[in-house]
Short mmCIF file of C-alpha atoms and ligand atoms in Angstrom, two decimals:
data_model
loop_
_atom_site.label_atom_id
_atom_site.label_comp_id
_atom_site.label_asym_id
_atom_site.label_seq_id
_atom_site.Cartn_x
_atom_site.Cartn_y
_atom_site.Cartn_z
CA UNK A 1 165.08 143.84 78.21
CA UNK A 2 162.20 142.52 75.74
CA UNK A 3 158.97 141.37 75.71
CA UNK A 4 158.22 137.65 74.66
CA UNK A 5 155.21 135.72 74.31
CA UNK A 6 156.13 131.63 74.84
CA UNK A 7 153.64 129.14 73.42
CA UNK A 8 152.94 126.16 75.00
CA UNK A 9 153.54 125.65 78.83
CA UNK A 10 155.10 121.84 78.76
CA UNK A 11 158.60 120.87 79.81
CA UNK A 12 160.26 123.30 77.26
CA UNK A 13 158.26 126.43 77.31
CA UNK A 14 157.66 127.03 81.40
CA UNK A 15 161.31 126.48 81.83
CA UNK A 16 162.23 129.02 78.65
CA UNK A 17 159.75 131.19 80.40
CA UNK A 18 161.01 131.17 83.59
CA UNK A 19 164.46 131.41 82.46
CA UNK A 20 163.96 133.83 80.34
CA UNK A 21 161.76 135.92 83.29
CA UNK A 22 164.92 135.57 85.36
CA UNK A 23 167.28 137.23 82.87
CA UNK A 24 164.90 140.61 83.12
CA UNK A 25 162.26 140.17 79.88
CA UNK A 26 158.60 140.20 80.15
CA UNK A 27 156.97 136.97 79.54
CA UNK A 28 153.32 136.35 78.50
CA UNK A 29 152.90 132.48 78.09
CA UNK A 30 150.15 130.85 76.11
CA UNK A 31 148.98 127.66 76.46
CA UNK A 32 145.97 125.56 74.60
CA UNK A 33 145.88 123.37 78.11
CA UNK A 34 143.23 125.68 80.34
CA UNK A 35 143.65 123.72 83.37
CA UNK A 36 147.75 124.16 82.95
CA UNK A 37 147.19 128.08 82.84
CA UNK A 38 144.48 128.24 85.79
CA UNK A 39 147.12 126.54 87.86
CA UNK A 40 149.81 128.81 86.97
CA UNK A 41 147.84 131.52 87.22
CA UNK A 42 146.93 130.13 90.66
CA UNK A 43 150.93 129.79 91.65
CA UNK A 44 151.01 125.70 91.01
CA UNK A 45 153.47 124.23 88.45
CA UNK A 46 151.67 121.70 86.83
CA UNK A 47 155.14 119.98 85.87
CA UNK A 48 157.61 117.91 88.03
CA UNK A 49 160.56 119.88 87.36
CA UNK A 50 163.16 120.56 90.77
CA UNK A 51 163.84 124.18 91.25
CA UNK A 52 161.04 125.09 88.54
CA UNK A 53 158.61 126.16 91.34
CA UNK A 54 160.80 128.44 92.90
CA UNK A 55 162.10 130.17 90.15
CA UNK A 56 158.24 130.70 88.71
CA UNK A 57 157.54 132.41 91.98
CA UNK A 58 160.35 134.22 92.12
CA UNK A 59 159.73 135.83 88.86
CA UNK A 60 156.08 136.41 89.25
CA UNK A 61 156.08 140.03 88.28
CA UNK A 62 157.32 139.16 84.82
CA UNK A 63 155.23 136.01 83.90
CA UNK A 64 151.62 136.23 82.87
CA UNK A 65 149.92 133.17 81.63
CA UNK A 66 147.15 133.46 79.20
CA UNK A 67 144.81 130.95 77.02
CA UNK A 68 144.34 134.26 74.63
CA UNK A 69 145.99 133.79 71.67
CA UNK A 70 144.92 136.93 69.79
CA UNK A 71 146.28 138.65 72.72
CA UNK A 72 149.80 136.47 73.64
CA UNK A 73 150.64 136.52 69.98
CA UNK A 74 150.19 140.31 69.83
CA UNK A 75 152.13 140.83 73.22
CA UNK A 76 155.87 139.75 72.55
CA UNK A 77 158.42 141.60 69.68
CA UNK A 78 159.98 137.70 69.93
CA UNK A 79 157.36 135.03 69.94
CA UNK A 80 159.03 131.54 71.23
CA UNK A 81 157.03 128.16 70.17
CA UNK A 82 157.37 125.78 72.08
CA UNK A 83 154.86 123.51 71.26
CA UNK A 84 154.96 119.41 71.43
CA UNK A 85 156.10 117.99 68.03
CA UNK A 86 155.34 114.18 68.64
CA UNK A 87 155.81 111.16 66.46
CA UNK A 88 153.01 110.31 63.82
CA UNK A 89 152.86 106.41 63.40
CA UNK A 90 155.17 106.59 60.44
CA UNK A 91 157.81 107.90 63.04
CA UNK A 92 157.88 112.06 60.94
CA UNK A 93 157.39 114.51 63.01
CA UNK A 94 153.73 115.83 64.16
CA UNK A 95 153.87 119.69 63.03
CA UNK A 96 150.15 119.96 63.76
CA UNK A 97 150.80 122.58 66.55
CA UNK A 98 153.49 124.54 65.00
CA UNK A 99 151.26 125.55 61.85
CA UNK A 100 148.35 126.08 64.41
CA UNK A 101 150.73 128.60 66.18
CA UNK A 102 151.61 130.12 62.30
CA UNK A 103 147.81 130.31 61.69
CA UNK A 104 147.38 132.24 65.20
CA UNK A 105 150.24 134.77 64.13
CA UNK A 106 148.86 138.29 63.86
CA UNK A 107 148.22 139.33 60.07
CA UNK A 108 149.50 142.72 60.53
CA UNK A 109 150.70 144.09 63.73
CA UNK A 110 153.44 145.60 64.99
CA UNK A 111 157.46 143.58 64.23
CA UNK A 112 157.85 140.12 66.01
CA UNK A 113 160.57 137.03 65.49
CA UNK A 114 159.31 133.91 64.94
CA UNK A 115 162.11 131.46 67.18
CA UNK A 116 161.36 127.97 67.07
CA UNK A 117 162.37 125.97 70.04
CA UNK A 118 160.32 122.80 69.66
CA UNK A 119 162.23 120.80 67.71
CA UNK A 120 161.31 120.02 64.31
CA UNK A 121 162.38 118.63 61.01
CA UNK A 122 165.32 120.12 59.29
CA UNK A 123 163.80 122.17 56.08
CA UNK A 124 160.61 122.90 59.11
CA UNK A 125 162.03 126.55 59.12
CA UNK A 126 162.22 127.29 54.78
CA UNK A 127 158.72 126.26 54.73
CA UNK A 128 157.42 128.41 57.35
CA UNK A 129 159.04 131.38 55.74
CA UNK A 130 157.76 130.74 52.81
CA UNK A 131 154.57 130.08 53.68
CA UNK A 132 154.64 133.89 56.10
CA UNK A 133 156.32 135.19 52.70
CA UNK A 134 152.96 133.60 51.20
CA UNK A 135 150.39 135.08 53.48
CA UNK A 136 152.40 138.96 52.86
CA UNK A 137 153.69 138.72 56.62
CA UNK A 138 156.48 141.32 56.07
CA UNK A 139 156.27 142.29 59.93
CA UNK A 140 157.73 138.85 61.02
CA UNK A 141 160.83 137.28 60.87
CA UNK A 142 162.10 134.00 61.53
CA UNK A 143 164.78 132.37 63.73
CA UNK A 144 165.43 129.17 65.28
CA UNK A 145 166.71 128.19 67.97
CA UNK A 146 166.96 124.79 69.90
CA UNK A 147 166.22 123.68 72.70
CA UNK A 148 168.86 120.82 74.92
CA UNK A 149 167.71 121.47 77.90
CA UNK A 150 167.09 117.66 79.90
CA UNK A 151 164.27 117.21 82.35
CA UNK A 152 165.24 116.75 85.98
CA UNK A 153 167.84 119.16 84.70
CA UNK A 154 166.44 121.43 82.74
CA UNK A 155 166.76 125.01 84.88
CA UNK A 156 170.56 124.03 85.20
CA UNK A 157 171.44 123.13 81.83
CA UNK A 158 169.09 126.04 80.19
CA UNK A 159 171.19 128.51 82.87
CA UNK A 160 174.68 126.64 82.04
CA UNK A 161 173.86 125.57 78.43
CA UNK A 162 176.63 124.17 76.65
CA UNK A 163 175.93 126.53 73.56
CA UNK A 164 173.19 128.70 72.18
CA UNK A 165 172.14 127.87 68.94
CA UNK A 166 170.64 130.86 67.14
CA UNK A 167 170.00 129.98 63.55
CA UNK A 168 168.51 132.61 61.19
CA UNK A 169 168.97 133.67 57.54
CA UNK A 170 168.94 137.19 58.11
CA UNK A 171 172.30 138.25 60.44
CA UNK A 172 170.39 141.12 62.35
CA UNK A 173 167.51 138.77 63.27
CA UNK A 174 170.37 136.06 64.30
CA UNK A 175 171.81 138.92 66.39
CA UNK A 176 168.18 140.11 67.86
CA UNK A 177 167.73 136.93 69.49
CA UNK A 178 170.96 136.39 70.66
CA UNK A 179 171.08 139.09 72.54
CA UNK A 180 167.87 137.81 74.98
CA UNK A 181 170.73 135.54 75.75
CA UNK A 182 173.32 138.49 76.81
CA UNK A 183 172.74 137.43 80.52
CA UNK A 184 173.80 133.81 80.70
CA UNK A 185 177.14 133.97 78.91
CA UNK A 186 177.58 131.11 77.52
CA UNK A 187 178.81 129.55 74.16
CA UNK A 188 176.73 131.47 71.16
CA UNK A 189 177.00 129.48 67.63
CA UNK A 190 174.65 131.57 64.95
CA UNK A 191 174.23 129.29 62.43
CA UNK A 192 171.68 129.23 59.01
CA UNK A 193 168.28 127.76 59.79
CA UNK A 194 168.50 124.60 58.51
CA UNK A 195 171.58 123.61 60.21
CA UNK A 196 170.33 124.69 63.35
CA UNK A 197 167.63 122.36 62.90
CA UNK A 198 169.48 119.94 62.02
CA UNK A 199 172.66 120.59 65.00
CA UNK A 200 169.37 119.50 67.66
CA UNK A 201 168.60 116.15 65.86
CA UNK A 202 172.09 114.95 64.87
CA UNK A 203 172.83 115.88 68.92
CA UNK A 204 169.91 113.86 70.36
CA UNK A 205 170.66 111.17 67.77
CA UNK A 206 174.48 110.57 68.41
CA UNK A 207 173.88 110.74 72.60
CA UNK A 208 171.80 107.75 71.31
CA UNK A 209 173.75 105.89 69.66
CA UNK A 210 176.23 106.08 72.60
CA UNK A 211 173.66 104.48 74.68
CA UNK A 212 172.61 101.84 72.12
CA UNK A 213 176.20 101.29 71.83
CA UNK A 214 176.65 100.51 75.29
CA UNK A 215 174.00 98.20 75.53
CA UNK A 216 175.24 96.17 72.95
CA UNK A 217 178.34 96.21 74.60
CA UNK A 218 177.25 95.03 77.68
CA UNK A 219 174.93 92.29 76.04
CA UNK A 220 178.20 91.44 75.14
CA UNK A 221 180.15 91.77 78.39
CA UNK A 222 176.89 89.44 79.80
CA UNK A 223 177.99 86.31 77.20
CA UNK A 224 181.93 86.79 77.65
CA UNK A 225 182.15 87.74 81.04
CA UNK A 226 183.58 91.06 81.02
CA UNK A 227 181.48 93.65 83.20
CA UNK A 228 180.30 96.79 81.09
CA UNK A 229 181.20 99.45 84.02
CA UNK A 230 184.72 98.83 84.19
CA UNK A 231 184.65 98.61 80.16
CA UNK A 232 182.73 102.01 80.25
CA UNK A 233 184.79 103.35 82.63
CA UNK A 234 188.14 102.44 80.63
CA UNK A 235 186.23 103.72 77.44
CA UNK A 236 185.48 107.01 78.69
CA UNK A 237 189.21 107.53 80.17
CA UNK A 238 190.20 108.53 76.39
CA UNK A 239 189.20 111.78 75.99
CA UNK A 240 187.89 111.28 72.24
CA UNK A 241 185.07 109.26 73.48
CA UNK A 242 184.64 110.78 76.89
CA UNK A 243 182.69 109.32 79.99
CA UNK A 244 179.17 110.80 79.06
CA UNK A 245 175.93 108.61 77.95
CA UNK A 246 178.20 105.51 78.36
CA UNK A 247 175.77 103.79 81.42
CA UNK A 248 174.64 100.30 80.38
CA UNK A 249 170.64 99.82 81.22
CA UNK A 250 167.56 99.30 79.95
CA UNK A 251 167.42 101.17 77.01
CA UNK A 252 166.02 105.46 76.50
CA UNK A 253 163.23 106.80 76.71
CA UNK A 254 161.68 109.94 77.00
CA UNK A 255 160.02 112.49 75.12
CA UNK A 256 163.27 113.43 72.68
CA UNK A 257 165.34 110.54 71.81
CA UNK A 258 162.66 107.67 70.66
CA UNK A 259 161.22 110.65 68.77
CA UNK A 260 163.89 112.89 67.64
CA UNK A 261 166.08 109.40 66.27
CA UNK A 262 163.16 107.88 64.49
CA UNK A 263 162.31 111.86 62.97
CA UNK A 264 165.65 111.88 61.78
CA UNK A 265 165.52 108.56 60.25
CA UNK A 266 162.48 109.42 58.39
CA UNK A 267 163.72 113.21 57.51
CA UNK A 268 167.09 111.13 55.82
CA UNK A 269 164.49 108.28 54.41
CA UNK A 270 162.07 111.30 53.08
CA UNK A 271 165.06 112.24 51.38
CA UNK A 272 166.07 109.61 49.67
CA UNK A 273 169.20 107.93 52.16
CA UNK A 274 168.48 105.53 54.34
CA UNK A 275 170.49 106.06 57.77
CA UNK A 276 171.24 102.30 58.48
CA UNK A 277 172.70 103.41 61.77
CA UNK A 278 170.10 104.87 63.16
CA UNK A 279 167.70 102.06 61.91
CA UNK A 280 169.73 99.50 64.32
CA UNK A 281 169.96 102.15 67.10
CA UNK A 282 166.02 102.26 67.30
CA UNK A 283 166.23 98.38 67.35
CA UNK A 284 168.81 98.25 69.75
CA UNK A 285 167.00 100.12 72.18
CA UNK A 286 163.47 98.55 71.89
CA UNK A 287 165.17 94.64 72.70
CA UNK A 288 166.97 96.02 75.42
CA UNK A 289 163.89 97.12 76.90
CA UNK A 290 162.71 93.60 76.68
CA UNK A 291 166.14 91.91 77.79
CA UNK A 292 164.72 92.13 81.96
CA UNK A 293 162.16 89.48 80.62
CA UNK A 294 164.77 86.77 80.07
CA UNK A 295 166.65 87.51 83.26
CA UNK A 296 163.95 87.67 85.24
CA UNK A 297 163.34 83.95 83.80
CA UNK A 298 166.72 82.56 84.71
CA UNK A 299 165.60 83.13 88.16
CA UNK A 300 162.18 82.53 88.70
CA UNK A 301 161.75 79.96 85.73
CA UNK A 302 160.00 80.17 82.32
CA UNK A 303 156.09 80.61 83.72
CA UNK A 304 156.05 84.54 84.99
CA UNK A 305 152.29 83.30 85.63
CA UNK A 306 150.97 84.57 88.69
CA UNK A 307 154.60 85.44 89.89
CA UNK A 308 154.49 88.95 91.95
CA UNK A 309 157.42 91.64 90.50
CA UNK A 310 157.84 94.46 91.25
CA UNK A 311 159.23 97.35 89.07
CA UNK A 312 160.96 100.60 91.15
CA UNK A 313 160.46 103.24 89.39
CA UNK A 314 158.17 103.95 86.39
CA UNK A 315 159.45 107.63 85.44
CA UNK A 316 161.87 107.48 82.22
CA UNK A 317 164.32 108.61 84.36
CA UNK A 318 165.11 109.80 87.97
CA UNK A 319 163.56 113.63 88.76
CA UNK A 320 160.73 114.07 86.37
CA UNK A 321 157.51 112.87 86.36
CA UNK A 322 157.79 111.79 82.61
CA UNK A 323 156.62 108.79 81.31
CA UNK A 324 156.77 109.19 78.20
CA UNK A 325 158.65 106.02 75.91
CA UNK A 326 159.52 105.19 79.30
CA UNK A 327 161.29 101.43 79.49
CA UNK A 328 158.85 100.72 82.24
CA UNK A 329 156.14 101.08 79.91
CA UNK A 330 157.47 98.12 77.55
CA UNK A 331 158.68 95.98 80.88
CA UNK A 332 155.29 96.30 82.74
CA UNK A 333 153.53 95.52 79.36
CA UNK A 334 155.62 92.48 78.35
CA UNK A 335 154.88 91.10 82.02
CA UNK A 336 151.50 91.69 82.32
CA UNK A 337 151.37 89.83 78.86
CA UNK A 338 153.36 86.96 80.44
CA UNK A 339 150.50 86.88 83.25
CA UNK A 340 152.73 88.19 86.25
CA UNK A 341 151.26 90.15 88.81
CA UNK A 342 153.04 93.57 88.35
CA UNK A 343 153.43 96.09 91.19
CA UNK A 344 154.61 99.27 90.15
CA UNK A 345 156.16 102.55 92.51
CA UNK A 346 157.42 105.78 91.54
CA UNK A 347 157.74 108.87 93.91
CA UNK A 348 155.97 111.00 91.59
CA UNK A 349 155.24 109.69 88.17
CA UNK A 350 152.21 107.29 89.09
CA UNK A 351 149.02 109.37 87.99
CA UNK A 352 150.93 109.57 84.61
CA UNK A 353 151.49 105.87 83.79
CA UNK A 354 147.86 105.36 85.39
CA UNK A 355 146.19 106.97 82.67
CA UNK A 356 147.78 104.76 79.84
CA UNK A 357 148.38 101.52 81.78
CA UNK A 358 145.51 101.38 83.67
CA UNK A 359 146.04 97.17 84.36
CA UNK A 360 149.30 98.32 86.42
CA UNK A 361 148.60 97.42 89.96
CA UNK A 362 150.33 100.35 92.02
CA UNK A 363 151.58 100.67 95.17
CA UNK A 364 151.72 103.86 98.18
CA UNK A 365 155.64 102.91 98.95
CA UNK A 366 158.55 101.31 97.56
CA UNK A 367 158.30 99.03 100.35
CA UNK A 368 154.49 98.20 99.81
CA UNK A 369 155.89 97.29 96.55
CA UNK A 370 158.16 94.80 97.30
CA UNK A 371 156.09 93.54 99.94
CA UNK A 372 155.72 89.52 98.79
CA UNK A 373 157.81 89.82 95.25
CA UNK A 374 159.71 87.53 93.71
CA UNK A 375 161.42 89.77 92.54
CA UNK A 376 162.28 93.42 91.74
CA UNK A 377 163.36 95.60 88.69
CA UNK A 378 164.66 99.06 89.70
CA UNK A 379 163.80 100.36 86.56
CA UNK A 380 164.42 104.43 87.21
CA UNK A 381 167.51 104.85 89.63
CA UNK A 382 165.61 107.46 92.13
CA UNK A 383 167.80 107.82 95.03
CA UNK A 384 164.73 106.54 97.75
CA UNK A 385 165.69 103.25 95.92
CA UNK A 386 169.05 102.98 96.06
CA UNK A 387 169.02 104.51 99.92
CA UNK A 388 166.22 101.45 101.16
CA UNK A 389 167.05 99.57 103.69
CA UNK A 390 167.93 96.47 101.85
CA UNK A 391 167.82 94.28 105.09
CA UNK A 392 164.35 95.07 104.91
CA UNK A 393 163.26 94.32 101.72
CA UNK A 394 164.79 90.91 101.80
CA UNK A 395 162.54 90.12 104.70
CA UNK A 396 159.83 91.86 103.22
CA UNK A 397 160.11 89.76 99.18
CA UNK A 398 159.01 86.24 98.82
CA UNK A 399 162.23 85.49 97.29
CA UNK A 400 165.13 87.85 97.09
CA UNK A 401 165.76 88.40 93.39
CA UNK A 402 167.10 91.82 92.13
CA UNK A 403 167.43 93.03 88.38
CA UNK A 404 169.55 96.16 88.32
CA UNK A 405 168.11 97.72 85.24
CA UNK A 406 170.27 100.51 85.68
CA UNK A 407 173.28 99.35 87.32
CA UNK A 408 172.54 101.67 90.32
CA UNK A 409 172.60 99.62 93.28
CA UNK A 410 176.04 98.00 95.80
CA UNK A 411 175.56 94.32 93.80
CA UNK A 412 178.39 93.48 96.27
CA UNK A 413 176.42 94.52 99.30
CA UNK A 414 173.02 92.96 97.67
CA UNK A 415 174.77 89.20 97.53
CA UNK A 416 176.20 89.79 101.06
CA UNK A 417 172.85 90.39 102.28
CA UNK A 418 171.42 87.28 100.82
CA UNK A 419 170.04 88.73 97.33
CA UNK A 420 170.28 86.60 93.80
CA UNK A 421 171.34 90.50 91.72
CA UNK A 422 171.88 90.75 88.23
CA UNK A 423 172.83 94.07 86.90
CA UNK A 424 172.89 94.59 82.97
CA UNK A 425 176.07 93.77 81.25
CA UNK A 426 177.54 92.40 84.49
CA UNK A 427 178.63 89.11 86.24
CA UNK A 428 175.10 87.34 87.99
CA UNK A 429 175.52 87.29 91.62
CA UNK A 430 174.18 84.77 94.09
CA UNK A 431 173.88 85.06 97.77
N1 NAD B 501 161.02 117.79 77.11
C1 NAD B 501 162.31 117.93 76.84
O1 NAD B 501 163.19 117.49 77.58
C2 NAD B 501 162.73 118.66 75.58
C3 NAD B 501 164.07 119.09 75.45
C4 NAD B 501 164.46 119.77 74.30
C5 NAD B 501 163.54 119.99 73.29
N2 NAD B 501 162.26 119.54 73.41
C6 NAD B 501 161.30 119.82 72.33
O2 NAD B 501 160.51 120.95 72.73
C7 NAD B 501 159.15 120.80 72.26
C8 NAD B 501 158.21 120.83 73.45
O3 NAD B 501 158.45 119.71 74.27
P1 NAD B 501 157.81 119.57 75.72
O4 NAD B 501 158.37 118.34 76.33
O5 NAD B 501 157.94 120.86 76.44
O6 NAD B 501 156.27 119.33 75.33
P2 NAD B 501 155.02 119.32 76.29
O7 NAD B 501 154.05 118.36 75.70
O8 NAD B 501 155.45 119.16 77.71
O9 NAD B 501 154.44 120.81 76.17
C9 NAD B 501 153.85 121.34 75.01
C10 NAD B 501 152.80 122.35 75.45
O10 NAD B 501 152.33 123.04 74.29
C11 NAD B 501 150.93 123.24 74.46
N3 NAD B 501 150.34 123.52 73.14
C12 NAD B 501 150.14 122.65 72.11
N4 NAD B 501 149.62 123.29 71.05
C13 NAD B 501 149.52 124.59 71.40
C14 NAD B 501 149.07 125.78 70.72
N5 NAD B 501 148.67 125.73 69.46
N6 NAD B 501 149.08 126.95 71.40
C15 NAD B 501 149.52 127.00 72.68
N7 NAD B 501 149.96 125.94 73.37
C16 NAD B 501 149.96 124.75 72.74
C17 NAD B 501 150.45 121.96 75.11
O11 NAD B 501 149.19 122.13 75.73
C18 NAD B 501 151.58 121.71 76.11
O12 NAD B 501 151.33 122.34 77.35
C19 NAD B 501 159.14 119.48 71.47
O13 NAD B 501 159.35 119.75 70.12
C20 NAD B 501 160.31 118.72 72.06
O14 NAD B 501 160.84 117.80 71.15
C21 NAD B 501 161.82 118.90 74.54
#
């Protein structure tokens, strides 16, 4: 078993730590955030993240959280970054972090490997070797090593990945890391660093293009009457295209695809080639966002003045409290632009979207919510939504209007009940 030192405590790293606790090796986990570590420290997660609780406390004995740098960095043979690489306004990468975590590497102590599991730009790797090759760091070598792991997921698929991705120059530092993953036994592809690098964004980037793809589809399906879930079901019948990231909605979100597509559009654009594809993916995504807007006026009329909608669901999907490039944030926006009083619910995810949409009105309950709409968006498919008692809700709205943005909900069972539903990419259904 080994010792590693994880940097940064988001999403990525407490899971990697916790994981990686669980397969036997001594974790010290360093974090910039003081008020993340005190919790830890304290036995709270300060993440949504089911399961990740439980597993912390389980492996207590083997995590120790620190805001020490000069002693984390010192503390693991493998040091795992993990640090947030967001999007800079021109859409490359923010690498701010990772060369703050190169800058807090020990200058001469003891052997480590560098992995890098935030994901960054493909070449991100070369120039970090070169620039430890610059500074005489002889004692450190360099691997990467991706990260797919989904939130709401992400214990699950980091137990059960799919594959490992070790990518490394040197074969015996390749190996070195692999071998922390001895314990899972799962799929191991050692690969050179660059294509490691570049195996995360082309992954991220083709899951969405499926779901761009889909939308469009069901735009589509919406203008010739075809409905997209028995097309997507059909489609994903053939094995070569498989059922997977074909659900029609209201576009991505998240902290990896809006940033990891547009990255890799500006790594190929850096370069010289302009990826048209992924140029009409981004686009794809950011109308379909807005696409609730027009539906919502086929029912209630053009003037969204004054009108009270309510959007289930703020997270950027179901199980995480994530709101990052979440759709609600563009469909909450858009409405409160429009002049509609907007009532937003999410079982966890509210103090999140308070802090950058502070005009959201919010709501204690889903039915609170709904209480005197005009009409709802389910806008993250959490299952208190989908298990409401619809009876209910059509007493409790002003007028019983449903957008599906997700496609979740029994539109059959809505019209029966009395509901005007419209999913996206299906047939509109009156009751
Ligand atoms: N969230 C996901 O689902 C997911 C999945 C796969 C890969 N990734 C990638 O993993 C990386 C991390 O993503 P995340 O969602 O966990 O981010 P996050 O924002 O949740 O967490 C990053 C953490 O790093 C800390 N940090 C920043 N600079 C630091 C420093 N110099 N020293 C110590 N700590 C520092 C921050 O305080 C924060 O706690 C990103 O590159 C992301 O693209 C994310």
């Amino acid at each position: 078993m080994s010792r590693l030192t994880v940097v940064g405590v988001g999403y990525v790293g407490l899971v990697t730590a916790a994981c990686m606790a669980e397969l036997g090796h001594e974790i010290v986990a360093l974090d910039v955030d003081a008020g993340k570590i005190h919790a830890l420290r304290e036995g709270r997660v300060p993440i949504y993240e089911p399961g990740l609780s439980e597993l912390v406390a389980a492996n207590r004995g083997r995590l120790e959280f620190t805001t020490e740098p000069a002693y984390a960095y010192r503390a693991g043979e493998f040091i795992f970054i993990c640090v947030d690489t967001p999007s800079t306004p021109s859409g490359d990468a923010d690498l701010t972090r990772i060369w703050q975590a190169v800058d807090d590497l020990p200058p001469d102590e003891g052997r480590h490997v560098l992995v890098t599991k935030s994901t960054v730009p493909v070449g991100t790797g070369a120039l970090v070797q070169a620039e430890l090759a610059q500074r005489g760091y002889r004692h450190i070598s360099y691997a990467s090593n991706p990260e797919f792991l989904r939130e709401g997921t992400a214990i699950d698929d980091f137990m059960h990945t799919d594959r490992v991705v070790v990518g490394a120059d040197d074969p015996d530092v390749a190996t070195q890391v692999a071998r922390l993953y001895e314990g899972l036994d799962r799929p191991l592809l050692v690969t050179d660093v660059a294509s490691a690098e570049m195996i995360k964004y082309a992954s991220n980037a083709f899951l969405a293009t499926k779901i761009s793809f889909i939308n469009e589809i069901a735009n589509v399906c919406e203008t010739t009457g075809a409905d997209v879930r028995v097309v997507a079901r059909g489609m994903g019948m053939d094995h070569r295209i498989g059922p997977h990231f074909l659900q029609a909605g209201i576009g991505y979100g998240g902290s990896c695809f809006p940033k990891d597509v547009s990255a890799l559009k500006q790594i190929a654009g850096n370069s010289g080639y302009h990826f048209q594809l992924l140029s009409a993916v981004i686009e794809v995504n950011e109308l379909q966002k807005r696409r609730v807007i027009g539906k919502l006026k086929r029912h209630l009329g053009d003037e969204l003045r004054g009108r009270r909608i309510a959007l289930l669901g703020l997270a950027f999907k179901p199980n995480t409290d994530d709101i990052r490039e979440a759709s609600s944030l563009v469909l909450a926006g858009r409405l409160l632009a429009e002049g509609a009083e907007v009532v937003g619910y999410d079982p966890i995810a509210t103090d999140n979207i308070r802090a950058v949409l502070p005009r959201l009105a919010h709501a204690s309950s889903a039915m609170a919510a709904l209480e005197g709409a005009e009409a709802c968006v389910l806008v993250t498919e959490w299952r208190e939504f989908l298990d409401l008692d619809w009876t209910a809700v059509k007493q409790a709205m002003a007028r019983p209007v449903v957008i599906d943005g997700r496609n979740a909900l029994d539109g059959a069972a809505l019209t029966k009940l009395g509901f005007a539903y419209e999913g996206i990419g299906t047939r509109v259904r009156r009751g």
